[in-house]
Coordinates of C-alpha atoms in Angstrom, one line a residue:
Chain A
M131 CA -0.2 -0.2 0.1
K132 CA 1.0 3.3 -0.7
V133 CA -0.2 6.8 1.2
L134 CA 0.1 10.3 0.1
V135 CA 0.3 12.6 2.7
G136 CA -0.4 16.4 2.7
V137 CA 1.6 19.0 4.4
K138 CA 1.3 22.6 4.8
R139 CA 3.8 25.2 5.9
V140 CA 2.1 27.6 8.4
L141 CA 2.7 30.6 11.1
D142 CA 3.9 28.6 14.0
P143 CA 0.6 28.0 16.3
Q144 CA 2.9 29.6 19.1
V145 CA 3.8 33.1 17.3
K146 CA 0.7 35.9 17.6
A147 CA -0.4 36.6 14.3
R148 CA 0.1 40.2 13.4
V149 CA -1.9 41.9 10.8
K150 CA -0.5 44.3 8.5
A151 CA -0.7 48.0 8.7
D152 CA -2.5 48.1 5.6
K153 CA -5.0 45.5 6.5
S154 CA -4.4 43.4 3.7
G155 CA -3.4 40.5 5.5
I156 CA -1.2 38.8 8.0
D157 CA 2.6 40.1 8.5
L158 CA 4.6 36.9 8.0
T159 CA 7.8 38.8 7.3
N160 CA 11.1 36.8 8.9
A161 CA 8.1 35.1 11.0
K162 CA 9.0 31.2 12.5
M163 CA 7.1 28.9 10.0
T164 CA 6.7 25.3 11.0
M165 CA 4.3 22.4 9.7
N166 CA 0.6 22.3 10.3
P167 CA 0.1 20.6 13.5
F168 CA -2.7 18.5 12.3
C169 CA -0.2 17.7 9.2
E170 CA 2.2 16.4 11.8
N171 CA -0.7 14.0 12.8
A172 CA -1.0 12.7 9.4
V173 CA 2.4 12.4 9.1
E174 CA 2.8 10.5 11.9
E175 CA -0.3 8.0 11.3
A176 CA 1.3 7.3 7.6
I177 CA 4.7 6.5 9.0
R178 CA 3.2 4.6 11.9
L179 CA 1.0 2.3 9.2
R180 CA 4.7 1.8 7.3
E181 CA 6.3 0.8 10.7
A182 CA 3.6 -1.6 11.0
G183 CA 4.3 -3.3 7.6
T184 CA 0.3 -2.1 6.5
V185 CA 2.2 0.5 4.0
E186 CA 5.2 0.5 1.8
E187 CA 5.6 3.6 0.5
V188 CA 4.9 7.3 2.5
V189 CA 5.0 9.9 -0.5
A190 CA 4.8 13.6 1.1
L191 CA 3.0 16.5 -0.9
S192 CA 3.0 20.0 -0.2
I193 CA 1.7 23.1 -2.5
G194 CA 3.1 26.4 -2.0
A195 CA 6.1 28.7 -2.6
A196 CA 9.4 27.5 -2.4
K197 CA 10.2 27.9 1.1
S198 CA 7.7 24.6 1.7
E199 CA 10.4 22.8 0.6
E200 CA 11.3 23.2 4.3
T201 CA 8.5 21.8 5.7
L202 CA 8.7 18.8 3.3
R203 CA 12.5 18.2 4.5
N204 CA 11.0 18.1 8.0
A205 CA 8.3 15.3 6.7
L206 CA 11.3 13.2 5.0
A207 CA 13.1 13.8 8.1
L208 CA 10.1 11.8 10.3
G209 CA 10.3 9.5 7.8
A210 CA 8.4 9.8 4.7
D211 CA 10.3 8.2 1.5
R212 CA 9.9 10.8 -1.3
A213 CA 8.6 14.3 -1.5
I214 CA 6.6 16.5 -4.3
L215 CA 6.3 20.3 -4.3
V216 CA 3.8 21.8 -6.3
L217 CA 5.2 25.2 -6.7
T218 CA 2.9 28.4 -6.9
D219 CA 3.6 31.8 -5.0
D220 CA -0.4 32.4 -4.8
V221 CA -2.4 31.5 -1.8
L222 CA -4.8 29.4 -2.5
E223 CA -8.3 28.4 -1.4
P224 CA -8.6 24.5 -0.3
L225 CA -11.2 24.0 -3.8
A226 CA -7.7 24.7 -5.7
I227 CA -5.5 22.4 -3.5
A228 CA -7.9 20.0 -3.9
K229 CA -7.9 19.8 -7.5
I230 CA -4.1 19.8 -7.1
I231 CA -4.1 16.9 -4.8
K232 CA -6.3 14.8 -7.1
A233 CA -4.1 15.3 -10.0
M234 CA -1.6 14.3 -7.8
V235 CA -3.6 11.5 -7.0
E236 CA -4.0 10.3 -10.5
K237 CA 0.0 10.2 -10.8
E238 CA 0.9 8.3 -7.9
N239 CA -2.1 6.1 -7.3
P240 CA -1.9 5.9 -3.6
D241 CA -4.3 3.6 -1.8
L242 CA -4.7 6.3 1.3
V243 CA -4.8 10.0 1.0
L244 CA -4.0 11.5 4.8
V245 CA -4.2 15.1 5.7
G246 CA -4.6 17.3 8.9
K247 CA -8.4 18.3 9.4
Q248 CA -7.6 22.0 9.4
A249 CA -4.8 24.3 8.8
I250 CA -4.7 26.4 11.8
D251 CA -3.8 29.8 9.7
D252 CA -6.8 29.7 7.0
E253 CA -9.0 27.3 9.5
C254 CA -11.1 26.4 6.5
N255 CA -11.4 22.5 7.5
Q256 CA -12.4 21.9 3.8
T257 CA -9.4 20.0 1.9
G258 CA -9.9 16.4 2.9
Q259 CA -13.8 16.4 2.4
M260 CA -12.9 18.3 -1.3
V261 CA -10.3 15.8 -2.2
S262 CA -12.5 12.9 -1.7
A263 CA -15.2 14.6 -3.5
L264 CA -13.7 15.4 -6.6
L265 CA -11.8 11.2 -6.6
G266 CA -15.4 9.9 -5.6
W267 CA -13.7 8.5 -2.5
P268 CA -15.3 8.0 0.6
Q269 CA -13.8 10.3 3.4
A270 CA -13.3 10.1 7.1
T271 CA -12.6 13.2 8.9
F272 CA -11.7 14.6 12.2
A273 CA -10.0 10.9 12.9
S274 CA -8.7 10.1 16.6
K275 CA -7.7 6.2 15.8
L276 CA -7.5 4.7 12.4
E277 CA -7.1 0.6 11.5
I278 CA -7.3 -1.1 8.3
V279 CA -9.1 -4.2 8.2
D280 CA -9.7 -6.2 5.3
G281 CA -9.1 -3.4 3.1
T282 CA -11.2 -1.4 4.4
A283 CA -10.2 1.7 7.1
Q284 CA -12.2 1.6 10.5
V285 CA -12.0 4.9 12.0
T286 CA -13.3 6.5 15.0
R287 CA -14.1 10.2 14.7
E288 CA -14.3 12.9 17.1
V289 CA -17.7 14.5 16.9
D290 CA -19.3 17.0 19.0
S291 CA -21.6 14.7 21.1
G292 CA -18.3 12.0 21.4
L293 CA -16.9 9.6 19.5
E294 CA -18.2 8.4 16.4
T295 CA -16.9 5.2 14.0
I296 CA -17.6 4.4 10.3
N297 CA -16.2 2.3 8.1
V298 CA -15.0 3.1 4.7
N299 CA -13.9 1.5 1.6
M300 CA -10.4 2.1 0.7
P301 CA -8.9 4.0 -1.4
A302 CA -10.1 6.9 1.1
V303 CA -8.8 10.1 2.1
I304 CA -8.9 10.4 5.9
S305 CA -8.0 13.9 8.1
A306 CA -6.4 13.5 11.1
D307 CA -7.5 15.3 14.5
L308 CA -5.1 15.9 17.2
R309 CA -5.5 12.6 19.2
L310 CA -5.0 10.3 16.0
N311 CA -1.5 10.1 17.7
E312 CA 1.4 11.9 19.1
P313 CA 4.1 13.0 17.0
R314 CA 7.8 12.0 17.1
Y315 CA 10.6 14.6 16.8
A316 CA 13.1 14.0 13.9
S317 CA 16.4 12.8 15.2
L318 CA 19.7 14.7 13.9
P319 CA 21.0 11.7 11.8
N320 CA 17.4 11.6 10.4
V321 CA 17.5 15.1 9.2
M322 CA 20.9 14.7 7.8
K323 CA 19.4 11.8 5.8
A324 CA 16.4 13.8 4.5
K325 CA 18.4 16.2 2.7
R326 CA 19.1 13.2 0.3
K327 CA 16.0 11.9 -0.4
P328 CA 14.0 12.7 -3.6
L329 CA 12.4 15.4 -3.9
E330 CA 10.5 16.5 -7.4
K331 CA 9.4 19.8 -7.9
I332 CA 6.6 20.8 -10.3
D333 CA 5.2 23.7 -11.6
I334 CA 1.5 24.6 -11.1
S335 CA 1.3 26.0 -14.4
D336 CA 2.4 22.1 -15.6
L337 CA -0.9 21.1 -14.1
G338 CA -3.3 22.7 -16.7
L339 CA -5.8 23.1 -13.8
D340 CA -8.2 25.9 -13.1
T341 CA -7.4 27.2 -9.7
A342 CA -8.4 30.6 -9.6
N343 CA -9.5 31.7 -6.3
R344 CA -13.5 32.3 -5.8
M345 CA -13.0 34.8 -3.0
T346 CA -11.3 38.3 -2.4
T347 CA -9.9 39.2 0.5
L348 CA -11.2 43.0 0.9
E349 CA -9.6 43.3 4.5
V350 CA -8.0 41.6 7.4
M351 CA -8.6 43.1 10.7
E352 CA -7.2 43.1 14.4
P353 CA -10.4 41.2 16.5
P354 CA -12.2 43.7 18.4
A355 CA -10.5 44.3 21.7
R356 CA -11.9 43.2 24.9
A357 CA -12.2 46.1 27.4
S358 CA -9.7 45.6 30.3
G359 CA -11.1 43.4 33.5
V360 CA -10.4 44.0 37.3
M361 CA -8.3 41.9 39.6
V362 CA -10.2 41.1 42.4
E363 CA -8.8 40.4 46.1
N364 CA -10.7 37.2 47.1
V365 CA -13.6 35.2 46.8
A366 CA -15.7 36.9 48.1
E367 CA -15.4 40.1 46.3
L368 CA -15.8 38.1 43.2
V369 CA -18.8 36.6 44.0
E370 CA -20.0 40.1 44.5
K371 CA -19.0 41.6 41.5
L372 CA -20.5 38.6 39.7
R373 CA -24.0 38.7 41.4
N374 CA -24.0 42.9 41.4
E375 CA -22.1 43.8 38.7
A376 CA -21.8 41.4 36.2
K377 CA -25.1 40.0 37.1
V378 CA -24.3 36.6 36.0
I379 CA -25.0 34.1 38.8
Chain B
M213 CA -33.0 35.0 -3.2
S214 CA -33.7 31.8 -1.5
I215 CA -31.5 30.2 1.1
L216 CA -31.4 26.7 2.2
V217 CA -30.1 25.7 5.9
I218 CA -29.2 21.9 6.3
A219 CA -30.9 21.5 10.1
E220 CA -29.0 19.4 12.5
H221 CA -31.5 17.3 14.6
D222 CA -31.5 13.9 16.8
N223 CA -35.0 12.8 15.2
A224 CA -37.3 14.1 17.5
S225 CA -35.9 17.6 18.0
I226 CA -33.9 20.5 16.5
V227 CA -30.6 21.1 17.7
G228 CA -29.5 24.8 18.7
A229 CA -26.9 25.3 16.4
T230 CA -29.6 25.3 13.5
L231 CA -31.6 27.8 15.3
H232 CA -28.6 30.2 15.1
T233 CA -28.1 29.2 11.7
V234 CA -31.7 30.7 10.7
T235 CA -30.6 33.9 12.0
A236 CA -27.6 34.3 9.9
A237 CA -29.7 33.6 7.1
Q238 CA -31.8 36.2 7.8
Q239 CA -29.6 38.5 7.5
M240 CA -28.5 37.5 4.3
G241 CA -31.8 38.3 3.1
G242 CA -34.9 35.5 1.3
D243 CA -37.0 33.0 1.6
I244 CA -35.1 30.4 4.2
D245 CA -36.1 27.0 3.6
L246 CA -34.8 24.1 6.2
L247 CA -33.5 20.9 5.0
I248 CA -34.1 18.0 7.6
A249 CA -32.2 15.0 6.7
G250 CA -32.3 11.7 8.4
N251 CA -33.6 8.1 8.9
G252 CA -37.0 8.3 10.6
C253 CA -36.5 12.1 11.1
S254 CA -40.2 13.0 10.8
V255 CA -41.0 14.6 14.3
A256 CA -38.2 16.7 13.7
A257 CA -39.3 18.1 10.5
Q258 CA -42.6 19.1 12.7
A259 CA -40.4 20.8 15.0
A260 CA -38.8 22.8 12.5
A261 CA -42.0 23.7 11.0
Q262 CA -42.5 25.6 14.4
I263 CA -39.2 27.3 14.0
S264 CA -39.6 31.5 13.6
G265 CA -38.9 32.6 10.0
V266 CA -38.8 29.3 8.2
N267 CA -40.5 29.3 4.8
R268 CA -40.6 25.5 4.1
V269 CA -39.3 22.5 5.6
L270 CA -37.4 19.6 2.9
L271 CA -37.9 16.6 4.8
A272 CA -35.3 13.6 3.1
D273 CA -36.6 10.7 5.3
D274 CA -34.6 7.2 4.1
I275 CA -32.5 4.6 5.0
S276 CA -29.5 5.9 3.3
L277 CA -29.4 8.8 5.5
E278 CA -28.7 6.4 8.7
G279 CA -25.7 8.1 10.6
L280 CA -25.9 10.9 8.2
L281 CA -22.6 9.8 6.4
A282 CA -20.7 12.7 4.3
E283 CA -21.2 11.2 1.2
N284 CA -25.0 10.6 0.9
V285 CA -25.6 13.9 3.0
A286 CA -23.4 15.8 0.1
N287 CA -25.0 14.2 -2.8
L288 CA -28.3 15.3 -1.2
V289 CA -27.6 18.7 -0.7
V290 CA -26.0 18.8 -4.2
S291 CA -29.5 17.7 -5.8
L292 CA -31.3 20.8 -4.1
A293 CA -28.6 23.4 -4.4
G294 CA -29.8 24.6 -7.7
N295 CA -32.8 26.2 -6.5
Y296 CA -31.0 28.2 -4.1
S297 CA -28.4 31.2 -3.9
H298 CA -27.2 30.0 -0.5
V299 CA -26.6 26.9 1.4
L300 CA -25.7 27.3 4.9
T301 CA -25.2 24.9 8.1
A302 CA -23.6 25.2 11.8
A303 CA -20.2 24.6 11.6
T304 CA -20.4 21.9 13.9
T305 CA -18.8 18.3 13.3
F306 CA -22.0 17.6 11.4
G307 CA -21.6 20.6 9.1
K308 CA -18.1 20.6 9.0
N309 CA -17.7 17.0 7.5
F310 CA -20.7 17.3 4.7
M311 CA -20.7 21.0 3.8
P312 CA -16.8 21.0 2.0
R313 CA -17.8 17.5 -0.1
A314 CA -21.0 19.2 -1.5
A315 CA -19.2 22.1 -2.4
A316 CA -16.2 20.7 -4.6
L317 CA -19.1 18.6 -6.2
L318 CA -20.8 21.8 -7.4
D319 CA -17.0 23.4 -8.0
V320 CA -17.8 26.0 -5.6
S321 CA -15.3 27.1 -2.8
Q322 CA -17.1 27.2 0.8
I323 CA -16.9 30.4 3.0
S324 CA -16.3 28.6 6.5
E325 CA -17.0 29.7 10.1
I326 CA -18.8 33.2 8.9
S327 CA -19.0 35.2 12.4
E328 CA -20.7 38.3 10.8
V329 CA -22.8 39.3 7.5
I330 CA -21.5 42.1 5.4
S331 CA -24.1 41.6 2.7
A332 CA -25.3 38.6 0.7
D333 CA -22.1 37.7 -0.9
T334 CA -19.4 39.4 1.5
F335 CA -19.0 37.9 5.1
V336 CA -16.2 38.2 8.1
R337 CA -15.0 35.2 9.3
P338 CA -12.1 34.7 11.8
V339 CA -8.7 33.2 11.3
Y340 CA -5.6 32.7 13.0
A341 CA -7.3 31.3 16.2
G342 CA -9.4 34.3 16.1
N343 CA -6.4 36.5 16.3
A344 CA -7.4 38.1 13.0
M345 CA -10.8 38.9 11.2
A346 CA -11.0 38.3 6.8
K347 CA -13.6 40.0 5.3
V348 CA -14.3 37.8 2.3
Q349 CA -16.2 38.8 -0.8
S350 CA -17.9 35.1 -2.6
S351 CA -17.8 35.3 -6.3
D352 CA -19.7 32.1 -6.6
S353 CA -23.2 31.7 -8.1
I354 CA -24.2 29.3 -5.3
K355 CA -22.3 30.5 -2.0
L356 CA -22.1 27.3 0.8
I357 CA -21.3 28.8 4.1
T358 CA -20.6 27.5 7.6
V359 CA -21.5 29.4 10.6
R360 CA -20.0 30.3 13.8
I361 CA -23.1 29.9 16.1
T362 CA -21.4 31.8 19.2
K363 CA -21.8 35.5 16.7
F364 CA -25.4 34.8 15.8
D365 CA -28.3 35.0 18.4
A366 CA -31.1 31.8 17.8
V367 CA -34.5 32.5 16.6
A368 CA -37.3 31.5 18.4
E369 CA -38.1 27.6 18.2
T370 CA -41.3 28.2 17.9
G371 CA -44.2 30.9 16.1
G372 CA -43.8 29.4 13.0
S373 CA -45.9 27.8 10.3
A374 CA -43.8 26.4 7.8
T375 CA -45.1 23.9 5.4
I376 CA -43.4 20.1 5.0
E377 CA -42.8 18.7 2.1
A378 CA -41.1 15.3 1.2
V379 CA -37.9 15.2 -1.4
D380 CA -35.8 12.4 -2.3
A381 CA -33.0 11.6 -0.7
V382 CA -30.4 9.8 -2.9
A383 CA -28.9 6.4 -3.2
D384 CA -26.5 5.3 -0.7
S385 CA -23.3 5.8 -2.4
G386 CA -21.5 2.2 -0.7
L387 CA -18.6 3.8 0.0
S388 CA -19.2 4.1 3.7
R389 CA -20.8 2.6 6.6
F390 CA -22.3 3.9 10.0
V391 CA -20.9 2.2 12.9
G392 CA -21.8 3.5 15.8
V393 CA -21.5 6.6 18.3
S394 CA -20.4 7.1 21.8
S395 CA -21.1 9.6 23.9
S396 CA -19.7 10.9 27.3
E397 CA -22.4 10.4 29.6
S398 CA -23.2 13.3 31.5
E399 CA -26.3 14.7 33.3
R400 CA -24.9 18.3 32.9
V401 CA -26.2 20.8 30.6
E402 CA -24.1 20.9 27.0
L403 CA -21.3 22.6 26.9
T404 CA -22.0 24.4 23.5
S405 CA -25.6 25.6 25.0
A406 CA -25.0 26.2 28.6
A407 CA -25.0 29.8 29.9
I408 CA -22.6 29.4 32.1
V409 CA -19.3 26.8 32.1
I410 CA -16.6 26.5 34.3
S411 CA -13.4 24.9 32.8
G412 CA -10.0 23.2 34.6
G413 CA -6.4 23.2 32.7
R414 CA -3.4 21.8 33.4
G415 CA -3.7 23.7 37.0
M416 CA -6.2 20.9 38.0
Q417 CA -3.1 18.3 38.3
N418 CA -5.5 15.3 37.9
G419 CA -9.2 14.2 36.4
E420 CA -10.1 13.6 40.5
N421 CA -9.5 17.2 40.8
F422 CA -12.5 18.1 38.4
H423 CA -15.0 17.0 41.1
M424 CA -14.3 20.0 42.7
L425 CA -15.6 22.0 39.6
E426 CA -18.2 19.6 38.9
S427 CA -19.7 20.6 42.4
V428 CA -19.4 24.5 41.9
A429 CA -21.0 23.3 38.0
D430 CA -24.0 21.9 40.1
K431 CA -24.8 25.1 41.9
L432 CA -24.5 27.2 39.0
G433 CA -26.5 25.4 36.5
A434 CA -23.1 25.3 34.5
A435 CA -21.4 22.9 32.0
V436 CA -17.8 22.0 32.6
G437 CA -15.1 22.4 30.3
A438 CA -11.4 22.0 29.8
S439 CA -8.2 23.1 28.2
R440 CA -6.4 21.2 25.6
A441 CA -3.7 20.8 28.4
A442 CA -5.9 18.9 30.6
V443 CA -7.5 16.7 27.9
D444 CA -4.0 16.0 26.8
A445 CA -2.8 15.1 30.1
G446 CA -5.9 12.8 30.3
F447 CA -7.8 14.3 33.0
V448 CA -11.0 14.3 31.1
P449 CA -12.4 13.4 27.3
N450 CA -11.8 15.0 24.6
D451 CA -15.3 16.6 24.0
Y452 CA -14.9 18.6 27.5
Q453 CA -12.1 20.6 25.5
V454 CA -12.8 24.1 24.7
G455 CA -10.3 25.7 22.1
Q456 CA -9.4 26.2 18.5
T457 CA -8.8 22.5 18.3
G458 CA -12.0 21.6 20.6
K459 CA -15.3 23.7 20.7
V460 CA -15.7 26.8 20.3
I461 CA -18.1 28.6 22.8
A462 CA -19.4 31.9 24.3
P463 CA -21.7 31.6 27.1
E464 CA -23.0 34.3 29.6
L465 CA -20.1 33.6 32.0
Y466 CA -17.1 31.7 31.4
I467 CA -14.9 30.8 34.6
A468 CA -11.0 29.6 34.0
V469 CA -9.7 27.6 36.8
G470 CA -6.0 26.6 36.6
I471 CA -5.7 27.6 33.0
S472 CA -3.0 29.6 31.7
G473 CA -4.8 30.8 28.2
A474 CA -2.4 29.4 25.3
I475 CA -4.0 31.3 22.0
Q476 CA -5.6 28.3 21.6
H477 CA -7.7 28.2 24.5
L478 CA -8.7 31.9 24.2
A479 CA -9.5 31.0 20.6
G480 CA -12.6 29.1 21.9
M481 CA -13.9 31.3 24.5
K482 CA -12.8 34.9 24.4
D483 CA -16.3 36.1 22.8
S484 CA -17.9 34.6 26.3
K485 CA -19.8 37.7 27.6
T486 CA -18.2 37.8 31.4
I487 CA -14.8 35.6 32.0
V488 CA -13.5 34.8 35.3
A489 CA -10.3 33.7 35.6
I490 CA -8.3 32.0 38.9
N491 CA -5.1 31.1 38.4
K492 CA -1.9 31.2 40.8
D493 CA 0.6 32.7 38.4
S494 CA -0.5 36.4 37.7
E495 CA 1.3 36.7 34.7
A496 CA -0.9 34.2 32.9
P497 CA -2.2 35.7 29.7
I498 CA -5.8 34.2 30.8
F499 CA -5.8 37.6 32.5
Q500 CA -5.5 39.6 29.5
V501 CA -8.9 38.6 28.5
A502 CA -10.6 38.2 31.8
D503 CA -13.0 40.8 33.4
Y504 CA -12.2 39.7 36.6
G505 CA -9.0 37.8 37.6
L506 CA -8.3 36.1 41.2
V507 CA -4.6 35.3 41.8
A508 CA -5.4 32.4 43.9
D509 CA -4.2 28.8 44.6
L510 CA -7.0 27.0 42.7
F511 CA -7.4 24.3 45.8
V512 CA -8.3 27.2 47.9
A513 CA -10.4 29.6 45.9
V514 CA -12.6 26.6 44.1
P515 CA -14.1 25.5 47.5
E516 CA -14.2 28.7 49.1
L517 CA -16.5 29.6 45.7
D518 CA -18.4 26.5 46.0
K519 CA -19.1 27.6 49.7
A520 CA -20.0 30.9 48.6
L521 CA -22.7 30.0 46.5

């Protein structure tokens, strides 16, 4: 079996996003970038499947600017066998990303596509669902447990009411939630080895796809600030304020 | 203009999230139809017909919709979408599952988790864990939208008199099968609909200590939540989690106990009306969003709070 795993380069989740003064977007100049946390779970799961002998090859895919190579090298250091980078300087919507992933699936013929459930920058939570729709494959989103049994995938999903289990045919698209696994760190020898692993670069224009965005970002604003609060001395004062000032209890 | 809202229900009644979604639809303008999809959901359709502001209830009641698998729900939505300018659903795990699939099948973008309606084609949505708000304009002919329910009031559950019309379900895709769902048992009010929420973080030290919060919650009629740190440490199950990766809530009162206030936790609760933080570290970022901050050892302060209520 072969797995294609999608990874996205995003602003480090520990860094607070700063809105540009001209409101055109987020200032990413010199900002610390990293692999999207949910993509780390997807990569980890793919590697564990290979370590368990279920999967023979893990191919990491990223779509973005040249610097996304860093994120792919990270995936290779974690254990992916090879990588593909589809180069574009445009910030694409999930629909366009899904079309590109579909094209890569048709090129690579994987049995499973693993992605993170959402990126922590645009917070769309769409790509996995869209890829499976375009391929006509089943989807299992927000996965917290994956077992491959008799050619099908048994997936536990994190839903608002608890945990849901579904069984999907293969090939399938699965999107990872945080509890799917605990991602490993890359060891230094593996980081060095990753530099020599194959990484194929494809220019987006060679794919001949319509990847035009359907939305225009008119402006990006700071969220409304909360009025500053007060510190209370003790529990009695807190309860008094909640009763008589905020009137919420 | 006409709008289709995909309702969430448990076969007997309508989930509150749908009432908030109808408000967002009203702000776009136009007739609002509600789709009830499921297996054995005609009672829910009758409840839906009472909802204020709804024109028609479309009822798709079929075995193929058992478990509401994304493949079958998306195909059903696609079969109906041609009649509408907008298709909306709440940004719950139900809505987030099928809606992008339907969007891709229709070759349109989805506009995720809108927090404000500017006009029929322009919306505001939070990005970067709510640290920025993006105003976006859609050029798609049909707009598929998920709604951040904490940003819209609920319409009245009663007072409407919509007609109920049966629509054909689509054939089972055969791609996936529903196995089952397990919910963590709680007699307390549900996290997303609670007026008061008390949450614990890593400072709680273990799951046993959450009983202190439960005791306070019972006196206040509150739900109990947790930070991701507390969930990751195994203190409580994941469906307690409030934050960017858990539930996004906006209760009247949110009490954060032993929670430092990581960006991803703040993203899930900072729209709460009144925020209380109890933490022994006066430098904890949670105090920056708190209306009332108390620097104290939670193992002293929470029992005191319990006694004072």
